[in-house]
Tab-separated table of C-alpha atoms in Angstrom:
chain	number	residue	atom	x	y	z
N	1	UNK	CA	6.407	-24.746	12.902
N	2	UNK	CA	7.540	-26.303	16.182
N	3	UNK	CA	7.812	-22.752	17.603
N	4	UNK	CA	4.145	-22.008	16.906
N	5	UNK	CA	3.312	-21.665	20.598
N	6	UNK	CA	5.288	-21.931	23.838
N	7	UNK	CA	2.304	-22.071	26.180
N	8	UNK	CA	1.386	-24.048	29.231
N	9	UNK	CA	-0.739	-26.520	27.287
N	10	UNK	CA	-4.030	-24.584	27.206
N	11	UNK	CA	-5.830	-25.825	24.061
N	12	UNK	CA	-8.099	-22.758	23.925
N	13	UNK	CA	-5.203	-20.298	23.780
N	14	UNK	CA	-4.527	-19.207	20.164
N	15	UNK	CA	-1.014	-19.699	18.890
N	16	UNK	CA	1.315	-16.855	18.036
N	17	UNK	CA	0.922	-17.415	14.299
N	18	UNK	CA	-2.871	-17.377	14.549
N	19	UNK	CA	-2.735	-14.024	16.318
N	20	UNK	CA	-0.230	-12.640	13.852
N	21	UNK	CA	-2.347	-13.766	10.876
N	22	UNK	CA	-5.525	-12.153	12.192
N	23	UNK	CA	-3.647	-8.924	12.975
N	24	UNK	CA	-2.294	-8.651	9.428
N	25	UNK	CA	-5.520	-9.625	7.675
N	26	UNK	CA	-7.475	-6.350	7.708
N	27	UNK	CA	-4.656	-4.075	6.375
N	28	UNK	CA	-4.642	-6.160	3.171
N	29	UNK	CA	-8.147	-4.934	2.317
N	30	UNK	CA	-7.132	-1.277	2.002
N	31	UNK	CA	-4.754	-1.663	-1.009
N	32	UNK	CA	-7.359	-3.821	-2.765
N	33	UNK	CA	-10.054	-1.191	-2.248
N	34	UNK	CA	-7.789	1.612	-3.439
N	35	UNK	CA	-6.779	-0.418	-6.488
N	36	UNK	CA	-10.441	-0.886	-7.453
N	37	UNK	CA	-11.119	2.851	-7.208
N	38	UNK	CA	-7.934	3.630	-9.171
N	39	UNK	CA	-8.956	1.337	-12.023
N	40	UNK	CA	-12.487	2.776	-12.095
N	41	UNK	CA	-11.188	6.364	-12.054
N	42	UNK	CA	-9.263	5.751	-15.266
N	43	UNK	CA	-12.548	5.303	-17.144
N	44	UNK	CA	-14.833	7.365	-14.921
N	45	UNK	CA	-13.197	10.504	-13.441
N	46	UNK	CA	-15.949	10.745	-10.825
N	47	UNK	CA	-14.153	7.966	-8.904
N	48	UNK	CA	-11.156	10.259	-8.326
N	49	UNK	CA	-12.985	11.500	-5.239
N	50	UNK	CA	-13.125	7.927	-3.920
N	51	UNK	CA	-9.383	7.489	-4.549
N	52	UNK	CA	-8.602	10.619	-2.511
N	53	UNK	CA	-10.983	9.529	0.279
N	54	UNK	CA	-10.080	5.841	0.211
N	55	UNK	CA	-8.828	5.922	3.825
N	56	UNK	CA	-12.089	7.371	5.112
N	57	UNK	CA	-14.214	5.007	3.011
N	58	UNK	CA	-12.229	1.982	4.158
N	59	UNK	CA	-12.347	2.916	7.837
N	60	UNK	CA	-16.046	3.788	7.639
N	61	UNK	CA	-16.804	0.379	6.148
N	62	UNK	CA	-14.507	-1.266	8.684
N	63	UNK	CA	-16.323	0.523	11.498
N	64	UNK	CA	-19.667	-0.984	10.447
N	65	UNK	CA	-18.249	-4.492	9.995
N	66	UNK	CA	-16.308	-4.512	13.257
N	67	UNK	CA	-19.310	-3.214	15.181
N	68	UNK	CA	-21.462	-6.024	13.776
N	69	UNK	CA	-18.952	-8.726	14.685
N	70	UNK	CA	-18.235	-7.318	18.150
N	71	UNK	CA	-21.939	-7.096	18.958
N	72	UNK	CA	-22.870	-10.570	17.744
N	73	UNK	CA	-19.662	-12.645	17.869
N	74	UNK	CA	-17.583	-11.004	20.656
N	75	UNK	CA	-14.690	-10.722	18.212
N	76	UNK	CA	-13.417	-8.597	15.388
N	77	UNK	CA	-13.866	-9.675	11.781
N	78	UNK	CA	-10.354	-11.152	11.521
N	79	UNK	CA	-10.570	-12.826	14.937
N	80	UNK	CA	-13.853	-14.490	14.032
N	81	UNK	CA	-12.429	-15.550	10.674
N	82	UNK	CA	-9.666	-17.473	12.455
N	83	UNK	CA	-12.106	-19.002	14.958
N	84	UNK	CA	-11.407	-16.859	18.027
N	85	UNK	CA	-13.406	-14.758	20.458
N	86	UNK	CA	-12.683	-12.118	23.083
N	87	UNK	CA	-13.148	-12.753	26.786
N	88	UNK	CA	-12.556	-10.619	29.832
N	89	UNK	CA	-9.498	-11.713	31.773
N	90	UNK	CA	-10.107	-13.128	35.229
N	91	UNK	CA	-7.899	-13.385	38.257
N	92	UNK	CA	-6.854	-17.056	38.550
N	93	UNK	CA	-7.233	-16.809	42.335
N	94	UNK	CA	-10.903	-15.858	42.070
N	95	UNK	CA	-13.254	-18.536	43.392
N	96	UNK	CA	-16.586	-18.724	41.517
N	97	UNK	CA	-18.949	-21.221	39.987
N	98	UNK	CA	-18.726	-22.116	36.310
N	99	UNK	CA	-21.899	-20.166	35.535
N	100	UNK	CA	-20.687	-17.053	37.350
N	101	UNK	CA	-17.257	-17.356	35.736
N	102	UNK	CA	-18.755	-17.628	32.246
N	103	UNK	CA	-20.968	-14.610	32.855
N	104	UNK	CA	-18.117	-12.491	34.202
N	105	UNK	CA	-15.912	-13.349	31.217
N	106	UNK	CA	-18.468	-12.209	28.647
N	107	UNK	CA	-17.752	-8.823	27.065
N	108	UNK	CA	-19.913	-5.912	28.161
N	109	UNK	CA	-21.081	-2.934	26.120
N	110	UNK	CA	-18.208	-0.782	27.411
N	111	UNK	CA	-15.672	-3.421	26.340
N	112	UNK	CA	-17.150	-3.542	22.829
N	113	UNK	CA	-17.100	0.239	22.421
N	114	UNK	CA	-13.499	0.455	23.615
N	115	UNK	CA	-12.552	-2.435	21.323
N	116	UNK	CA	-14.152	-0.644	18.378
N	117	UNK	CA	-12.196	2.500	19.222
N	118	UNK	CA	-8.871	0.652	19.392
N	119	UNK	CA	-9.580	-1.428	16.283
N	120	UNK	CA	-10.610	1.389	13.929
N	121	UNK	CA	-10.129	4.909	15.286
N	122	UNK	CA	-6.642	4.618	16.799
N	123	UNK	CA	-5.047	2.948	13.703
N	124	UNK	CA	-6.726	5.559	11.483
N	125	UNK	CA	-5.316	8.440	13.531
N	126	UNK	CA	-1.859	6.865	13.582
N	127	UNK	CA	-1.942	6.426	9.808
N	128	UNK	CA	-2.852	10.093	9.361
N	129	UNK	CA	-0.088	11.210	11.721
N	130	UNK	CA	2.420	9.037	9.846
N	131	UNK	CA	1.421	10.694	6.566
N	132	UNK	CA	1.649	14.132	8.171
N	133	UNK	CA	5.134	13.407	9.527
N	134	UNK	CA	6.252	12.090	6.150
N	135	UNK	CA	4.963	15.235	4.501
N	136	UNK	CA	6.558	17.661	6.951
N	137	UNK	CA	9.872	15.811	7.059
N	138	UNK	CA	10.190	15.759	3.270
N	139	UNK	CA	13.187	17.943	2.277
N	140	UNK	CA	11.223	19.248	-0.719
N	141	UNK	CA	8.737	20.799	1.694
N	142	UNK	CA	11.346	23.190	3.071
N	143	UNK	CA	12.328	24.166	-0.476
N	144	UNK	CA	8.754	25.074	-1.366
N	145	UNK	CA	8.175	22.318	-3.937
N	146	UNK	CA	5.225	20.865	-1.994
N	147	UNK	CA	2.181	23.075	-2.032
N	148	UNK	CA	0.713	23.803	1.390
N	149	UNK	CA	-2.644	25.487	1.497
N	150	UNK	CA	-2.005	28.470	3.712
N	151	UNK	CA	-3.409	31.927	3.769
N	152	UNK	CA	-6.066	33.942	5.512
N	153	UNK	CA	-9.704	33.386	4.613
N	154	UNK	CA	-11.179	35.475	1.851
N	155	UNK	CA	-12.857	38.570	3.253
N	156	UNK	CA	-15.130	40.906	1.373
N	157	UNK	CA	-14.654	44.483	2.521
N	158	UNK	CA	-17.190	45.937	0.105
N	159	UNK	CA	-19.410	48.705	1.267
N	160	UNK	CA	-22.434	46.395	1.098
N	161	UNK	CA	-21.225	44.637	4.222
N	162	UNK	CA	-22.363	46.013	7.487
N	163	UNK	CA	-20.031	46.991	10.287
N	164	UNK	CA	-20.680	43.923	12.450
N	165	UNK	CA	-19.774	41.512	9.650
N	166	UNK	CA	-16.602	43.462	8.906
N	167	UNK	CA	-15.559	43.389	12.564
N	168	UNK	CA	-16.251	39.656	12.746
N	169	UNK	CA	-14.159	39.014	9.647
N	170	UNK	CA	-11.339	41.133	11.034
N	171	UNK	CA	-11.416	39.162	14.294
N	172	UNK	CA	-11.298	35.870	12.400
N	173	UNK	CA	-8.336	37.113	10.373
N	174	UNK	CA	-6.448	38.110	13.517
N	175	UNK	CA	-7.083	34.700	15.036
N	176	UNK	CA	-5.912	32.984	11.888
N	177	UNK	CA	-2.714	35.035	11.784
N	178	UNK	CA	-2.053	34.246	15.451
N	179	UNK	CA	-2.485	30.518	14.788
N	180	UNK	CA	-0.307	30.790	11.693
N	181	UNK	CA	2.518	32.193	13.810
N	182	UNK	CA	2.242	29.233	16.185
N	183	UNK	CA	2.146	26.678	13.362
N	184	UNK	CA	5.970	26.499	12.865
N	185	UNK	CA	6.377	25.921	16.614
N	186	UNK	CA	3.864	23.066	16.615
N	187	UNK	CA	5.459	21.674	13.474
N	188	UNK	CA	8.931	21.647	15.042
N	189	UNK	CA	7.635	19.993	18.208
N	190	UNK	CA	5.731	17.399	16.184
N	191	UNK	CA	8.776	16.518	14.048
N	192	UNK	CA	10.862	15.960	17.195
N	193	UNK	CA	8.293	14.152	19.337
N	194	UNK	CA	6.443	11.927	16.860
N	195	UNK	CA	9.392	9.602	15.992
N	196	UNK	CA	9.798	8.805	19.705
N	197	UNK	CA	6.074	8.251	20.188
N	198	UNK	CA	5.942	6.056	17.090
N	199	UNK	CA	8.948	4.040	18.270
N	200	UNK	CA	7.301	3.593	21.690
N	201	UNK	CA	4.062	2.494	20.010
N	202	UNK	CA	5.701	-0.048	17.702
N	203	UNK	CA	8.157	-1.191	20.364
N	204	UNK	CA	5.391	-1.940	22.851
N	205	UNK	CA	3.610	-4.093	20.272
N	206	UNK	CA	6.832	-5.966	19.520
N	207	UNK	CA	7.558	-6.550	23.206
N	208	UNK	CA	4.062	-7.888	23.924
N	209	UNK	CA	4.145	-10.175	20.894
N	210	UNK	CA	7.544	-11.540	21.915
N	211	UNK	CA	6.310	-12.176	25.442
N	212	UNK	CA	3.159	-13.806	24.081
N	213	UNK	CA	5.267	-16.137	21.931
N	214	UNK	CA	7.181	-17.415	24.984
N	215	UNK	CA	4.116	-17.458	27.252
N	216	UNK	CA	5.322	-14.436	29.190
N	217	UNK	CA	1.907	-12.770	29.028
N	218	UNK	CA	-1.644	-13.660	28.067
N	219	UNK	CA	-2.088	-10.407	26.117
N	220	UNK	CA	-0.937	-10.319	22.491
N	221	UNK	CA	-0.903	-6.496	22.272
N	222	UNK	CA	-0.907	-3.632	24.783
N	223	UNK	CA	-4.452	-2.836	23.648
N	224	UNK	CA	-5.633	-6.223	24.954
N	225	UNK	CA	-3.832	-5.537	28.219
N	226	UNK	CA	-5.435	-2.106	28.464
N	227	UNK	CA	-8.880	-3.672	28.093
N	228	UNK	CA	-8.063	-6.754	30.189
N	229	UNK	CA	-9.177	-8.874	27.216
N	230	UNK	CA	-7.818	-12.294	26.332
N	231	UNK	CA	-8.326	-14.363	23.184
N	232	UNK	CA	-9.712	-17.904	23.163
N	233	UNK	CA	-10.442	-20.405	20.420
N	234	UNK	CA	-14.058	-21.133	19.624
N	235	UNK	CA	-15.313	-24.444	20.905
N	236	UNK	CA	-17.973	-26.627	19.321
N	237	UNK	CA	-20.567	-25.255	21.739
N	238	UNK	CA	-19.550	-21.674	20.854
N	239	UNK	CA	-19.962	-22.332	17.134
N	240	UNK	CA	-23.366	-23.934	17.670
N	241	UNK	CA	-24.459	-21.071	19.908
N	242	UNK	CA	-23.436	-18.520	17.295
N	243	UNK	CA	-25.297	-20.423	14.577
N	244	UNK	CA	-28.502	-20.499	16.621
N	245	UNK	CA	-28.180	-16.792	17.458
N	246	UNK	CA	-27.663	-16.020	13.787
N	247	UNK	CA	-30.833	-17.885	12.818
N	248	UNK	CA	-32.756	-16.109	15.566
N	249	UNK	CA	-31.582	-12.697	14.342
N	250	UNK	CA	-32.649	-13.511	10.813
N	251	UNK	CA	-36.093	-14.571	11.963
N	252	UNK	CA	-36.516	-11.461	14.109
N	253	UNK	CA	-35.549	-9.171	11.244
N	254	UNK	CA	-38.014	-10.811	8.889
N	255	UNK	CA	-40.794	-10.718	11.496
N	256	UNK	CA	-40.192	-7.013	12.115
N	257	UNK	CA	-41.064	-6.139	8.490
N	258	UNK	CA	-43.901	-8.615	8.060
N	259	UNK	CA	-46.670	-6.017	8.441
N	260	UNK	CA	-44.943	-3.191	6.546
N	261	UNK	CA	-45.950	-2.135	2.994
N	262	UNK	CA	-44.056	-3.925	0.218
N	263	UNK	CA	-43.095	-6.622	2.682
N	264	UNK	CA	-41.987	-8.951	-0.117
N	265	UNK	CA	-39.389	-6.553	-1.485
N	266	UNK	CA	-38.219	-5.627	2.002
N	267	UNK	CA	-37.900	-9.300	2.842
N	268	UNK	CA	-35.647	-9.897	-0.152
N	269	UNK	CA	-33.592	-6.861	0.809
N	270	UNK	CA	-33.321	-8.055	4.406
N	271	UNK	CA	-32.238	-11.504	3.277
N	272	UNK	CA	-29.514	-9.924	1.179
N	273	UNK	CA	-28.322	-7.874	4.151
N	274	UNK	CA	-28.341	-10.976	6.353
N	275	UNK	CA	-26.325	-12.948	3.841
N	276	UNK	CA	-23.790	-10.121	3.458
N	277	UNK	CA	-23.287	-9.616	7.202
N	278	UNK	CA	-23.300	-13.262	8.212
N	279	UNK	CA	-21.127	-14.528	5.367
N	280	UNK	CA	-18.804	-11.537	5.006
N	281	UNK	CA	-16.035	-13.683	6.515
N	282	UNK	CA	-16.067	-15.616	3.248
N	283	UNK	CA	-16.994	-12.765	0.888
N	284	UNK	CA	-14.153	-10.376	1.732
N	285	UNK	CA	-11.260	-12.877	1.431
N	286	UNK	CA	-12.740	-14.019	-1.889
N	287	UNK	CA	-12.857	-10.392	-3.056
N	288	UNK	CA	-9.217	-9.879	-2.102
N	289	UNK	CA	-8.188	-12.968	-4.024
N	290	UNK	CA	-10.233	-11.852	-7.046
N	291	UNK	CA	-8.784	-8.332	-7.125
N	292	UNK	CA	-5.248	-9.612	-6.654
N	293	UNK	CA	-5.825	-12.036	-9.515
N	294	UNK	CA	-7.075	-9.198	-11.743
N	295	UNK	CA	-4.079	-7.089	-10.770
N	296	UNK	CA	-1.734	-9.949	-11.655
N	297	UNK	CA	-3.607	-10.674	-14.880
N	298	UNK	CA	-3.159	-7.125	-16.184
N	299	UNK	CA	0.344	-6.649	-14.868
N	300	UNK	CA	3.033	-5.923	-17.431
N	301	UNK	CA	5.420	-8.513	-16.016
N	302	UNK	CA	2.995	-11.347	-16.686
N	303	UNK	CA	2.525	-10.513	-20.378
N	304	UNK	CA	5.366	-12.023	-22.398
N	305	UNK	CA	6.758	-9.506	-24.781
N	306	UNK	CA	7.152	-10.758	-28.382
N	307	UNK	CA	10.762	-11.257	-29.449
N	308	UNK	CA	12.288	-8.381	-31.338
N	309	UNK	CA	12.873	-9.044	-35.045
N	310	UNK	CA	16.413	-9.727	-36.174
N	311	UNK	CA	17.741	-6.591	-37.848
N	312	UNK	CA	18.783	-6.959	-41.497
N	313	UNK	CA	22.494	-7.086	-42.309
N	314	UNK	CA	24.134	-3.725	-42.955
N	315	UNK	CA	24.152	-2.483	-46.522
N	316	UNK	CA	27.636	-2.570	-48.049
N	317	UNK	CA	29.009	0.950	-48.340
N	318	UNK	CA	28.806	2.643	-51.684
N	319	UNK	CA	32.234	3.628	-52.913
N	320	UNK	CA	33.427	6.111	-55.455
N	321	UNK	CA	36.497	4.100	-56.443
N	322	UNK	CA	36.823	0.561	-57.731
N	323	UNK	CA	38.628	-1.802	-55.391
N	324	UNK	CA	41.350	-3.777	-57.162
N	325	UNK	CA	41.026	-7.538	-57.243
N	326	UNK	CA	44.654	-7.843	-56.201
N	327	UNK	CA	44.743	-7.045	-52.511
N	328	UNK	CA	48.401	-5.970	-52.690
N	329	UNK	CA	47.533	-2.945	-54.858
N	330	UNK	CA	46.628	0.486	-53.525
N	331	UNK	CA	42.959	1.421	-54.271
N	332	UNK	CA	43.988	5.004	-55.087
N	333	UNK	CA	46.976	4.609	-57.400
N	334	UNK	CA	46.350	0.939	-58.435
N	335	UNK	CA	50.022	0.144	-57.881
N	336	UNK	CA	51.809	-2.067	-55.428
N	337	UNK	CA	51.472	-0.452	-52.018
N	338	UNK	CA	54.516	1.501	-50.971
N	339	UNK	CA	54.913	2.352	-47.283
N	340	UNK	CA	51.414	0.967	-46.503
N	341	UNK	CA	49.075	2.823	-44.162
N	342	UNK	CA	45.519	2.136	-42.935
N	343	UNK	CA	42.620	4.554	-42.651
N	344	UNK	CA	40.046	4.536	-39.841
N	345	UNK	CA	37.743	2.314	-41.953
N	346	UNK	CA	40.353	-0.466	-42.165
N	347	UNK	CA	41.331	-0.189	-45.827
N	348	UNK	CA	45.082	-0.095	-46.649
N	349	UNK	CA	46.664	2.385	-49.081
N	350	UNK	CA	50.000	3.833	-49.859
N	351	UNK	CA	50.874	6.304	-47.164
N	352	UNK	CA	51.430	9.276	-49.539
N	353	UNK	CA	48.168	8.489	-51.364
N	354	UNK	CA	45.923	8.278	-48.308
N	355	UNK	CA	47.644	11.225	-46.597
N	356	UNK	CA	47.065	13.556	-49.538
N	357	UNK	CA	43.466	12.363	-50.012
N	358	UNK	CA	42.527	12.815	-46.354
N	359	UNK	CA	44.178	16.238	-46.323
N	360	UNK	CA	41.850	17.324	-49.112
N	361	UNK	CA	38.539	15.563	-48.253
N	362	UNK	CA	38.797	14.518	-44.536
N	363	UNK	CA	37.207	11.140	-45.239
N	364	UNK	CA	38.006	7.570	-46.287
N	365	UNK	CA	38.002	7.246	-50.090
N	366	UNK	CA	36.212	3.889	-49.947
N	367	UNK	CA	33.563	4.236	-47.227
N	368	UNK	CA	33.395	8.049	-46.928
N	369	UNK	CA	33.765	7.707	-43.147
N	370	UNK	CA	35.107	10.995	-41.693
N	371	UNK	CA	38.822	10.624	-41.106
N	372	UNK	CA	41.624	12.896	-39.973
N	373	UNK	CA	45.322	12.746	-40.608
N	374	UNK	CA	45.932	11.713	-37.002
N	375	UNK	CA	43.807	8.588	-37.518
N	376	UNK	CA	46.049	7.229	-40.290
N	377	UNK	CA	48.138	4.332	-39.027
N	378	UNK	CA	51.257	3.025	-40.740
N	379	UNK	CA	51.677	-0.729	-41.171
N	380	UNK	CA	55.074	-2.303	-40.708
N	381	UNK	CA	55.875	-5.692	-42.239
N	382	UNK	CA	58.285	-8.100	-40.586
N	383	UNK	CA	61.083	-9.289	-42.844
């Protein structure tokens, strides 16, 4: 942990690991949300729609949450969770009073809108483009194993249609066919260009994070640099100011519905909304932990499988001949073995006896195991 931050000693500058933790926090919510919908869809098929639209549902919810935190806390949800806030970067050579400097560093409406765009919309578009590239670059796609919905729109050329509608449908079909001819060209260009754009995107993030670790820049990502936004830790005065602003917002919301009909029910609803928005920084991590615990609890690896029962010993083979008590006698002729030979089952006979028997029945006379003449082995005794 001694490499947590190579900075110039600024106590308000977040460390590299704090920035990395807040950056990786929000993506962990998406698998948890999709897992919940997947479990619910197993019992209620109506939730299959939510599973297919989990990306849109997650980003729509994220858009609302991030907008709330940017408007009231000057930080994203994850940044506020780790006790940070966004501030506009200032030229160190600028001469200004403390009050003017504090006012100029505060985020404006344009900064919040651009932050919301870079926090939600840009990652969503990149995720969709990654999925599209993965789909188009799949070798099965070129073999026709992946269904692609293509084809002109359905057109009704019945006589009930008037001439203008028919002409409009024909024009739409011609446009569709023209676009369909250009689709392979766009697809080829996309497959060649997107890997380079993706590498440039990821490489720029890696370079900025490496420079931030060694105090080479004050911007953790290129998005911060684009906005001229820096991150700072919350001070005691910042936390107290946010608490007072939160109480003021609650009071204003309650006062706004005081004279409305059913004010009591609306007040309870407003209190619930206030609690959800103001304490979502504690609710969402608790939900992630709960869903991960449920996933672990029902996982197959956690459940110890009962030991398999010990199989019973094999049943001794039923024989058609009586084995002699004297092990030097041949089981077929009941005489002392002459020129001994062994069958594939391991029993020893006289060679002429076992050879003739196997030639007739193709099996061992004791165990009835299928045997051929080539499987008979002679046994030689040392004298």
